[in-house]
mmCIF file of C-alpha atoms in Angstrom:
data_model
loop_
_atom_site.group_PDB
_atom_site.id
_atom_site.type_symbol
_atom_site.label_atom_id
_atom_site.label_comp_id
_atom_site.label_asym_id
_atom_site.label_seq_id
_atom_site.Cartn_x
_atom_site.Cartn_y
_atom_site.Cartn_z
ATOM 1 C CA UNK A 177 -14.923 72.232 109.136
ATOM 2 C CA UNK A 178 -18.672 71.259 110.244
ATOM 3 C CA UNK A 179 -18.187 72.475 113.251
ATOM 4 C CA UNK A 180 -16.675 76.006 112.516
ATOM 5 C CA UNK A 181 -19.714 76.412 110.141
ATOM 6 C CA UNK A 182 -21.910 75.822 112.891
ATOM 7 C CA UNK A 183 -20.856 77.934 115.483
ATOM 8 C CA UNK A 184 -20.643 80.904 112.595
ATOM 9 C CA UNK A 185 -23.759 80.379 111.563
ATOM 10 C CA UNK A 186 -25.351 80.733 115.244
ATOM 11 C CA UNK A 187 -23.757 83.772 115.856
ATOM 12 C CA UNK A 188 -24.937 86.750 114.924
ATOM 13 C CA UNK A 189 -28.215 84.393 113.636
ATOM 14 C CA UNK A 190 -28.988 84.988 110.651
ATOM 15 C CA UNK A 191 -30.622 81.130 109.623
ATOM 16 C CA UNK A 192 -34.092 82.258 108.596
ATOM 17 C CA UNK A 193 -35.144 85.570 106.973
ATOM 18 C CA UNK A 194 -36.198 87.126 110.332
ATOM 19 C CA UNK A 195 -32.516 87.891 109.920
ATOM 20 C CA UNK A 196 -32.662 88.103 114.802
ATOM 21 C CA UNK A 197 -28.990 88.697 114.527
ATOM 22 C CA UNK A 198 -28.587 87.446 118.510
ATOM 23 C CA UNK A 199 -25.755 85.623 119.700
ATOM 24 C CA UNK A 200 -27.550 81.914 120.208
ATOM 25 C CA UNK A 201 -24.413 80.518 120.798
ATOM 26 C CA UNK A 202 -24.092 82.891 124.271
ATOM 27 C CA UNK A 203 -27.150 81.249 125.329
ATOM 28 C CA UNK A 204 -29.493 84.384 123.925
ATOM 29 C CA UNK A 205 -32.820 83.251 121.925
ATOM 30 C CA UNK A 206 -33.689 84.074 118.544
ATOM 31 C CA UNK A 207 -37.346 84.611 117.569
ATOM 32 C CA UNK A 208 -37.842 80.622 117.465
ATOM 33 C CA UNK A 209 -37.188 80.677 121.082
ATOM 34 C CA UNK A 210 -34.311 78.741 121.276
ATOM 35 C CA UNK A 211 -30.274 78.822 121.666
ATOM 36 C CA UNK A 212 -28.187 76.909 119.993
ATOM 37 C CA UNK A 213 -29.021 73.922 121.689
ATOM 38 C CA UNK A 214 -31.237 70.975 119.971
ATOM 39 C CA UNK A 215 -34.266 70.041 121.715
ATOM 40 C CA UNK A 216 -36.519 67.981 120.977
ATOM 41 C CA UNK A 217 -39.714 67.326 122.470
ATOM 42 C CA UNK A 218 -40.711 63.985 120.887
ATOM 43 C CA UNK A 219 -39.560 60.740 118.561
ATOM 44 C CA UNK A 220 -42.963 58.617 117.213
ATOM 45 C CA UNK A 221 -43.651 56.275 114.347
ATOM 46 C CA UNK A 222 -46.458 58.348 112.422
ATOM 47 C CA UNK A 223 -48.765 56.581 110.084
ATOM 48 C CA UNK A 224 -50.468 59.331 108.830
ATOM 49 C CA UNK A 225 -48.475 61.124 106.545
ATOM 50 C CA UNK A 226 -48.781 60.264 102.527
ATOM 51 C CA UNK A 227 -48.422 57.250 101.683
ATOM 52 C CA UNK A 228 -44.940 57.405 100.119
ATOM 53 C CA UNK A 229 -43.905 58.855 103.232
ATOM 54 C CA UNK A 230 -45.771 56.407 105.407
ATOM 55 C CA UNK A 231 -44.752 53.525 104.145
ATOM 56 C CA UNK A 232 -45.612 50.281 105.476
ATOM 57 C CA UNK A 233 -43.510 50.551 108.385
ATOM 58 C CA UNK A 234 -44.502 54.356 108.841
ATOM 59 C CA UNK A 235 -42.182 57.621 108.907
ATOM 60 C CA UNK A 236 -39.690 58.400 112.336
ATOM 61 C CA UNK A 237 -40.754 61.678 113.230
ATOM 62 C CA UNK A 238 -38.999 63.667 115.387
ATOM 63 C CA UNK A 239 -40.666 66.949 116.396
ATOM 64 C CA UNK A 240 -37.925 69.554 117.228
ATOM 65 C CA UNK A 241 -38.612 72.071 119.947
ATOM 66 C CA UNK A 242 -38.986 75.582 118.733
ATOM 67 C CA UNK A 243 -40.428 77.633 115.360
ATOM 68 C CA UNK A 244 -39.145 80.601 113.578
ATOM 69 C CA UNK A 245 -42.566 81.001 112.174
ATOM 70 C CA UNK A 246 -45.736 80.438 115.197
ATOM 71 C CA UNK A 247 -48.670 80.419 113.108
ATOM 72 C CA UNK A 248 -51.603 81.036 115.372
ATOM 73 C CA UNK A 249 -53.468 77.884 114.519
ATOM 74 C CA UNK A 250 -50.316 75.729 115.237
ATOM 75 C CA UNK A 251 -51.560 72.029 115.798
ATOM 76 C CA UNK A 252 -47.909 71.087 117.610
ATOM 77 C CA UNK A 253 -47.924 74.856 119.357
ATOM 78 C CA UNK A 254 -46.844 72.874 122.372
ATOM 79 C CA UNK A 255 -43.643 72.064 121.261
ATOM 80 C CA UNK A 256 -43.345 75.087 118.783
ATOM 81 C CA UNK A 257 -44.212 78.164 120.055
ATOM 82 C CA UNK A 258 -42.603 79.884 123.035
ATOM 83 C CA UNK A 259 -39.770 79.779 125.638
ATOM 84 C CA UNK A 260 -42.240 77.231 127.410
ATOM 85 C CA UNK A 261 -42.415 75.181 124.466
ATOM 86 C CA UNK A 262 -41.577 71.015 125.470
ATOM 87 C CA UNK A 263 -38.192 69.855 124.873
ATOM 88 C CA UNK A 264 -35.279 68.254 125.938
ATOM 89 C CA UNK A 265 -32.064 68.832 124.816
ATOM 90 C CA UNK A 266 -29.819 66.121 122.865
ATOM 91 C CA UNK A 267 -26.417 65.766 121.999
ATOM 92 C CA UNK A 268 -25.928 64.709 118.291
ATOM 93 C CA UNK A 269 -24.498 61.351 119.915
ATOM 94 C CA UNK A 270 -28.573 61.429 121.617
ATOM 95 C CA UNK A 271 -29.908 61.949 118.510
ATOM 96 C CA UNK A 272 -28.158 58.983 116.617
ATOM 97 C CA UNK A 273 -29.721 56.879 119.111
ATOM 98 C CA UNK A 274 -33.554 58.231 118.383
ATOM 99 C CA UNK A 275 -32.590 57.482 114.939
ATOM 100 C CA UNK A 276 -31.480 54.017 115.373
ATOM 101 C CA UNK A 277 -34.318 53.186 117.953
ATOM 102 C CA UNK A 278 -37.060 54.573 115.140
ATOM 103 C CA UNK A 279 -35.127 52.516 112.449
ATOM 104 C CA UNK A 280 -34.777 49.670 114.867
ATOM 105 C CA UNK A 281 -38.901 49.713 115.033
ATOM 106 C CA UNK A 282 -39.539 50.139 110.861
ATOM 107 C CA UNK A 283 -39.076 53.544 110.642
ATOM 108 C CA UNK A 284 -39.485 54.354 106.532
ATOM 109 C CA UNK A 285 -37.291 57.062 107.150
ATOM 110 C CA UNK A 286 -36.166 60.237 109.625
ATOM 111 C CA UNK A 287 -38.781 62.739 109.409
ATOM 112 C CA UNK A 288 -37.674 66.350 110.754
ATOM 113 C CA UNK A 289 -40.503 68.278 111.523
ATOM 114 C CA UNK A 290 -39.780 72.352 112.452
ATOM 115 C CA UNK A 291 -36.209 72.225 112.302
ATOM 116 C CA UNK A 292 -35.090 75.357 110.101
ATOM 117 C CA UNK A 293 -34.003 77.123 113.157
ATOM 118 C CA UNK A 294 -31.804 73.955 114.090
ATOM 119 C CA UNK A 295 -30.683 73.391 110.397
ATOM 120 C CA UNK A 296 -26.494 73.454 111.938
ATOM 121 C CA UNK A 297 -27.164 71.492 114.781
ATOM 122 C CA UNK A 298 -29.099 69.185 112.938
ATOM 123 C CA UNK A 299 -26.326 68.868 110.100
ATOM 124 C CA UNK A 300 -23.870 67.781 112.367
ATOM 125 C CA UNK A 301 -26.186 65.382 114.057
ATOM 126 C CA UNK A 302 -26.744 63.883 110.344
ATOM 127 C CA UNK A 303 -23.010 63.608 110.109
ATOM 128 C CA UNK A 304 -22.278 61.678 113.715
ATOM 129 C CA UNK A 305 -25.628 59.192 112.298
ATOM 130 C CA UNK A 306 -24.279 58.520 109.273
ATOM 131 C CA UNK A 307 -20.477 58.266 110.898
ATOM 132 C CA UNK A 308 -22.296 55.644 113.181
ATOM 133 C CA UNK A 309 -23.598 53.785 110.096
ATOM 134 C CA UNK A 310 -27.642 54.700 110.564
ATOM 135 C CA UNK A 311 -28.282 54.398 107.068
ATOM 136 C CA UNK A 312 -31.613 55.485 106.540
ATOM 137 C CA UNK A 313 -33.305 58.673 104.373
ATOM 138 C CA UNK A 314 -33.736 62.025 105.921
ATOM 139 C CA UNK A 315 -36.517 64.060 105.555
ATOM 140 C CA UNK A 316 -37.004 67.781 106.136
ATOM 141 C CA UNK A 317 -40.395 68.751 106.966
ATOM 142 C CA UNK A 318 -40.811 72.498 107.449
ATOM 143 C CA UNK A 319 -42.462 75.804 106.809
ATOM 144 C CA UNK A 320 -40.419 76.729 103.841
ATOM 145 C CA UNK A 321 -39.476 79.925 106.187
ATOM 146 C CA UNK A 322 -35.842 79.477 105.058
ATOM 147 C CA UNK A 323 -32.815 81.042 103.628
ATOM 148 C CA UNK A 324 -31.633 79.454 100.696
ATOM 149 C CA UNK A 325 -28.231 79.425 102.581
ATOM 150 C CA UNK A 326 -29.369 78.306 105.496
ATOM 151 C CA UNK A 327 -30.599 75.409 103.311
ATOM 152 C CA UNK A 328 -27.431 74.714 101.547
ATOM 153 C CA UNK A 329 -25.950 73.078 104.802
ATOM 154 C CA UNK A 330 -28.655 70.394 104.132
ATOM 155 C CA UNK A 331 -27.471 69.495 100.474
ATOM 156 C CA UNK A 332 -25.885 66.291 101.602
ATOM 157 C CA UNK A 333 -27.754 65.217 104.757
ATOM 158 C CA UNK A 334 -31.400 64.984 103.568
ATOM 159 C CA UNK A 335 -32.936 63.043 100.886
ATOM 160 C CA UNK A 336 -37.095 64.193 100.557
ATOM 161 C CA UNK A 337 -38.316 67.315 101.336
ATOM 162 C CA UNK A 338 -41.801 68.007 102.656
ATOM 163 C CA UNK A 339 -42.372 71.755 102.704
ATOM 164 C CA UNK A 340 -45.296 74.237 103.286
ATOM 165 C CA UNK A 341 -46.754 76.598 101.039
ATOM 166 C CA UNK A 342 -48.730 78.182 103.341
ATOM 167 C CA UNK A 343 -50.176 81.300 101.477
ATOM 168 C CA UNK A 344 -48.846 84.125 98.540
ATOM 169 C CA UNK A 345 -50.733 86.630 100.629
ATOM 170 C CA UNK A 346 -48.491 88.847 102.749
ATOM 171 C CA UNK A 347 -51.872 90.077 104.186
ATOM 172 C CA UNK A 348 -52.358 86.627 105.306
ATOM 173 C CA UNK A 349 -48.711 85.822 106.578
ATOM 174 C CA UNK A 350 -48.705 89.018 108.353
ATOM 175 C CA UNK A 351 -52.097 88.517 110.153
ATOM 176 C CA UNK A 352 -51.712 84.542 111.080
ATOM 177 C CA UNK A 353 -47.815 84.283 111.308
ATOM 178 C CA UNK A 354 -46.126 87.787 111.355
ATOM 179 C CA UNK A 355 -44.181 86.826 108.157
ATOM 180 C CA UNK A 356 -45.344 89.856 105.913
ATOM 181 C CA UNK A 357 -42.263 88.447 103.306
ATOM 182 C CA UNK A 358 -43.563 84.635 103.659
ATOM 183 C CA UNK A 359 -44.646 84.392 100.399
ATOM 184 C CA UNK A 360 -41.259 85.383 98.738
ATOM 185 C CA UNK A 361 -39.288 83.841 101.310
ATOM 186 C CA UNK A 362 -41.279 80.264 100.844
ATOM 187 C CA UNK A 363 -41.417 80.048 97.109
ATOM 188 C CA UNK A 364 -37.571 80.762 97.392
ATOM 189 C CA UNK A 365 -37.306 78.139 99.263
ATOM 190 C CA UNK A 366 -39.267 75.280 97.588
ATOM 191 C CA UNK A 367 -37.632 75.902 94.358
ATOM 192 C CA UNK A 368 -34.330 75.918 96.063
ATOM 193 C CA UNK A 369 -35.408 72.387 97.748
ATOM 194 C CA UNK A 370 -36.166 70.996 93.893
ATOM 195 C CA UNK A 371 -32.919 72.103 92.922
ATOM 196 C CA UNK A 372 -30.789 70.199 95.720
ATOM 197 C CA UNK A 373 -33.231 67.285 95.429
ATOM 198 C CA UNK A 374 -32.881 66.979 91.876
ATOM 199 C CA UNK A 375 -29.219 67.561 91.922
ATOM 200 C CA UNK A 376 -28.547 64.271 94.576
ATOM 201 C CA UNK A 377 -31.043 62.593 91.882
ATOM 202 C CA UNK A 378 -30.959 63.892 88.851
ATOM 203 C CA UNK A 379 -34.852 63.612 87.489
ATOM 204 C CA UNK A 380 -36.036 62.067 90.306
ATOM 205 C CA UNK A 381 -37.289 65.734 92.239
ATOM 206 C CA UNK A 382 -41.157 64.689 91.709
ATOM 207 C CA UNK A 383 -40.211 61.485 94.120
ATOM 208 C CA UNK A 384 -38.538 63.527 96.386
ATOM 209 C CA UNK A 385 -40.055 66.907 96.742
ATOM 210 C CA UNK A 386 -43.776 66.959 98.114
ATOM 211 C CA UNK A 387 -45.172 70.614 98.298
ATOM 212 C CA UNK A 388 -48.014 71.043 101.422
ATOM 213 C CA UNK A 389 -50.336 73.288 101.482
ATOM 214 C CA UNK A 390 -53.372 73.760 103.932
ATOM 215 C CA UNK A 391 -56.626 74.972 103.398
ATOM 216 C CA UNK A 392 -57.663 77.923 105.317
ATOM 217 C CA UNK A 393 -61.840 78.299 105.388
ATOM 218 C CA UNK A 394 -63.199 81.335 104.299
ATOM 219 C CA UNK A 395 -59.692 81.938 102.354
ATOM 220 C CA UNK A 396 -60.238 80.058 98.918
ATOM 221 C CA UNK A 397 -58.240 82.825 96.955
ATOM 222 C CA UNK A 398 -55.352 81.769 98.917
ATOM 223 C CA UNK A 399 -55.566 78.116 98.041
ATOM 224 C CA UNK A 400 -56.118 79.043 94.431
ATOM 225 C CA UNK A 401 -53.228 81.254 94.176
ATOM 226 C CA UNK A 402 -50.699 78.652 95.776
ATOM 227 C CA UNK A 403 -52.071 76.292 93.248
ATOM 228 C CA UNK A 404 -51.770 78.262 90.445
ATOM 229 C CA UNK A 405 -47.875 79.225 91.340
ATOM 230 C CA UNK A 406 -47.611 75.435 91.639
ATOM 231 C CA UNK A 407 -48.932 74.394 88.155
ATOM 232 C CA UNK A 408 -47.267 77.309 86.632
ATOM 233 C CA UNK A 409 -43.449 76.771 88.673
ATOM 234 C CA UNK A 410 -42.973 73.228 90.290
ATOM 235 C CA UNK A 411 -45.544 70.665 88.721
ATOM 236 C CA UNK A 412 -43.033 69.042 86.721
ATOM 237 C CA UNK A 413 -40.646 68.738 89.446
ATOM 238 C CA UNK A 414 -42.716 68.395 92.698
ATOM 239 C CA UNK A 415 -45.776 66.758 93.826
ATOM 240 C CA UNK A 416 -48.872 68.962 95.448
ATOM 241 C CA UNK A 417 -50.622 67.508 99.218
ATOM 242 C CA UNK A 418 -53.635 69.823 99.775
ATOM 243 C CA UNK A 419 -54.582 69.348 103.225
ATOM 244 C CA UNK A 420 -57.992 69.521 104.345
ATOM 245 C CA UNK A 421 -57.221 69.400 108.452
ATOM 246 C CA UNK A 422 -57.680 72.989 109.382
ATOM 247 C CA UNK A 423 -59.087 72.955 113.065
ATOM 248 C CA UNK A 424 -59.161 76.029 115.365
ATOM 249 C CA UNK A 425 -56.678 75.428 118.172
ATOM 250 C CA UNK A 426 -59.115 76.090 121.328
ATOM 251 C CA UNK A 427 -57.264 78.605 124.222
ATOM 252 C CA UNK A 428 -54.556 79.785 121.431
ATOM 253 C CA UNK A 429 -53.900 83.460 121.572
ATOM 254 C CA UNK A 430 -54.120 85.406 118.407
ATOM 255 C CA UNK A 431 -56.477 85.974 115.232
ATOM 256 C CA UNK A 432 -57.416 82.530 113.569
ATOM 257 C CA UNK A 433 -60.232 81.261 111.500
ATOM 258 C CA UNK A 434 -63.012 79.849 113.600
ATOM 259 C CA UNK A 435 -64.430 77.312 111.388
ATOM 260 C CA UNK A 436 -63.679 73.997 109.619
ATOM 261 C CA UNK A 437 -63.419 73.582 106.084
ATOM 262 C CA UNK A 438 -66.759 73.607 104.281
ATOM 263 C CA UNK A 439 -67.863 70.811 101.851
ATOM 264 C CA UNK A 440 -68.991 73.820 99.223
ATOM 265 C CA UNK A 441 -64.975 74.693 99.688
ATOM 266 C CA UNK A 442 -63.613 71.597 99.750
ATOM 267 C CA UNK A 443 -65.000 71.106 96.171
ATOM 268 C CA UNK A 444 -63.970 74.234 94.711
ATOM 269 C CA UNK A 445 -60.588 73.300 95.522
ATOM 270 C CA UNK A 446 -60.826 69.959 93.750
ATOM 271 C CA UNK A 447 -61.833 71.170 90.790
ATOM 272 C CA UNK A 448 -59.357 74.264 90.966
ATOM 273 C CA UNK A 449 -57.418 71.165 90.572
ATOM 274 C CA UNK A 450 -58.813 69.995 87.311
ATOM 275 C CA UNK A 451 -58.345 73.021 85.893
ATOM 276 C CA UNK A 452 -54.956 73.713 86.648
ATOM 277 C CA UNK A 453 -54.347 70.005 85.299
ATOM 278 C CA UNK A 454 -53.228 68.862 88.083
ATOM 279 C CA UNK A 455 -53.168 64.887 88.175
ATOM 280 C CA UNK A 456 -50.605 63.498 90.461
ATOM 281 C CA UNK A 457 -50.809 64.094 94.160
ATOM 282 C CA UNK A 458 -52.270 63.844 96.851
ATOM 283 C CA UNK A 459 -55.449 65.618 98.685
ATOM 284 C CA UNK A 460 -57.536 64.535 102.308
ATOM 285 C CA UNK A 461 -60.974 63.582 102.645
ATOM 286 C CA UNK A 462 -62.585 66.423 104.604
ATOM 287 C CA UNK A 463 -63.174 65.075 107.909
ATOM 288 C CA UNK A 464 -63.861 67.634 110.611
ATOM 289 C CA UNK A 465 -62.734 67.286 114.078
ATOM 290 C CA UNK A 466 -60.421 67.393 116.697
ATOM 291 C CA UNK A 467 -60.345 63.984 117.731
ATOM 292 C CA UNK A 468 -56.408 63.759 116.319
ATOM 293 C CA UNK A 469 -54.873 67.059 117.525
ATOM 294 C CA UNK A 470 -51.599 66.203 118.906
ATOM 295 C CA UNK A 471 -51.268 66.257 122.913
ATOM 296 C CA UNK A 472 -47.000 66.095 123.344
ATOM 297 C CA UNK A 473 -47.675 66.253 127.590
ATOM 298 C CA UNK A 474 -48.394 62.576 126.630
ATOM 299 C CA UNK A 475 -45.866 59.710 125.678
ATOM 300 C CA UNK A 476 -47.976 58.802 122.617
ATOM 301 C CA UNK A 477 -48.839 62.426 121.363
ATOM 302 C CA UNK A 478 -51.213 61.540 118.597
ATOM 303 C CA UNK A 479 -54.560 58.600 118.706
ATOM 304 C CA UNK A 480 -52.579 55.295 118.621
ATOM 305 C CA UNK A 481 -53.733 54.399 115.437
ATOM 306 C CA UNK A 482 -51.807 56.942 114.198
ATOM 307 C CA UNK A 483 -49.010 56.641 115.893
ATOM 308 C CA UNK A 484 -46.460 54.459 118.082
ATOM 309 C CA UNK A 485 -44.115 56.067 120.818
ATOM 310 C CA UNK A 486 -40.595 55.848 120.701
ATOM 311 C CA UNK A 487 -38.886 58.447 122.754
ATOM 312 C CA UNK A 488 -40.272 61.639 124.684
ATOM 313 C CA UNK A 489 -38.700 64.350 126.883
#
């Protein structure tokens, strides 16, 4: 049965609300880039994610090849964006055995990062793991750029969800991501994340849902908006990480902001904060810099304090 739902769902494409429509199963290559093949360009134990995602023994992080999204300022755009994006393709058999070798070195848990174009490869991959006996949680770590149905293939593979909010400004999505319907799109989404979340665990969604957002400088309104739709729809059921990272990607095509955050913007948005009552969370220092952009040509992608290698293409 997981396999017929698979190949349907690859063919025409219809996974994320670009709505391609290609064949991917023929080989052919949907907006992401990629057929229906996995790939995945690297497997590392990252110790910089929140804490309750970090662990002690840090998260297993596997960064699939490919986006459906491409934002401009892209900090993996090596492995997302583009038919020469990094990646190697794995069989779900492949993949059980990144999983076990991340859990083997204290993996927390098995933390998906850009996978919604992959979501029916990577559900039967979570199948053949668990079959195996991997026992260990799954997280999906994404854009938000979703279907709601693409998502309901994930209702009994993945445990915590880590989605983006990016921005409720088409203008925005349009000019940085060419995702005009974003905003609807994303907030879909997320509250369709809280639902399955809280479903597996009834009133447990707030431990298991952790809404991203990142600051944009010289776009506060932005910010204030996404918090706002947060207070007013997901507070009680999801926690809020405002990120503070922003760093222009240097040699990047296409429009971007040029500048890190600001300390004058950094503490608007704490007390935005405050007055949406706001208490649980989490929020970065503002530390400018681009000492910790990824490099995925590299074994160890990230500064090794942040990270330890555990599989590469």
């Amino acid at each position: 049965m997981e396999s017929r739902l698979i190949s349907y769902a690859y063919a025409p494409c219809r996974l994320c609300p670009r709505n391609c429509a290609v064949d991917r199963l023929a080989g052919e290559k949907g907006y992401c880039g990629e057929t229906s093949d996995l790939r995945i360009a690297a497997a590392v134990i990252h110790k910089g994610e929140e804490p309750p995602i970090t662990g002690t023994g840090g998260s297993g992080t596997i960064f699939v090849s490919g986006c459906n999204l491409g934002c401009n300022f892209c900090q993996n755009y090596q492995v997302s964006q583009g038919s020469a994006s990094l990646g190697k393709t794995v069989s779900p058999q492949e993949f059980t055995q990144i999983c076990e070798a991340l859990r083997g070195r204290g993996a927390e848990n098995i933390n998906i990062v850009t996978g919604s174009h992959a979501i029916p490869a990577l559900a039967e991959c979570f199948t053949v793991m668990r079959k195996s006996g991997t026992q260990i949680p799954v997280l999906w770590n994404s854009s938000a750029y979703e279907t709601t149905e693409a998502l309901e293939l994930l209702k009994d593979h993945v445990d915590i969800y880590l989605p983006d909010l990016k921005t409720l400004d088409s203008e925005i999505a349009g000019k940085f991501f060419n995702a005009p319907d974003y905003p609807s799109a994303a907030c879909a989404a997320i509250l369709k994340m809280i639902g399955m979340a809280n479903k597996k665990n009834p009133g447990k969604s707030r431990d298991n849902v952790i809404v991203r957002h990142l600051v944009l400088p010289g776009y506060l309104e932005s910010t204030k908006s996404v918090i706002k739709w947060f207070a007013d729809n997901a507070k009680d059921h999801a926690q809020l990480s405002l990120m503070t990272q922003y760093t222009p990607i240097p040699g990047v095509k296409g429009p971007m902001p040029d500048k890190y955050l600001q300390e004058d913007e950094y503490r608007t948005v704490i007390d935005w904060l405050d007055e949406f009552e706001i208490e649980e969370g989490f929020c970065q220092e503002l530390v400018t810099g681009s000492d910790w952009l990824p490099d995925f040509k590299h074994a160890n992608p990230f500064p090794s304090e942040l990270s330890i290698p555990v599989w590469h293409c």
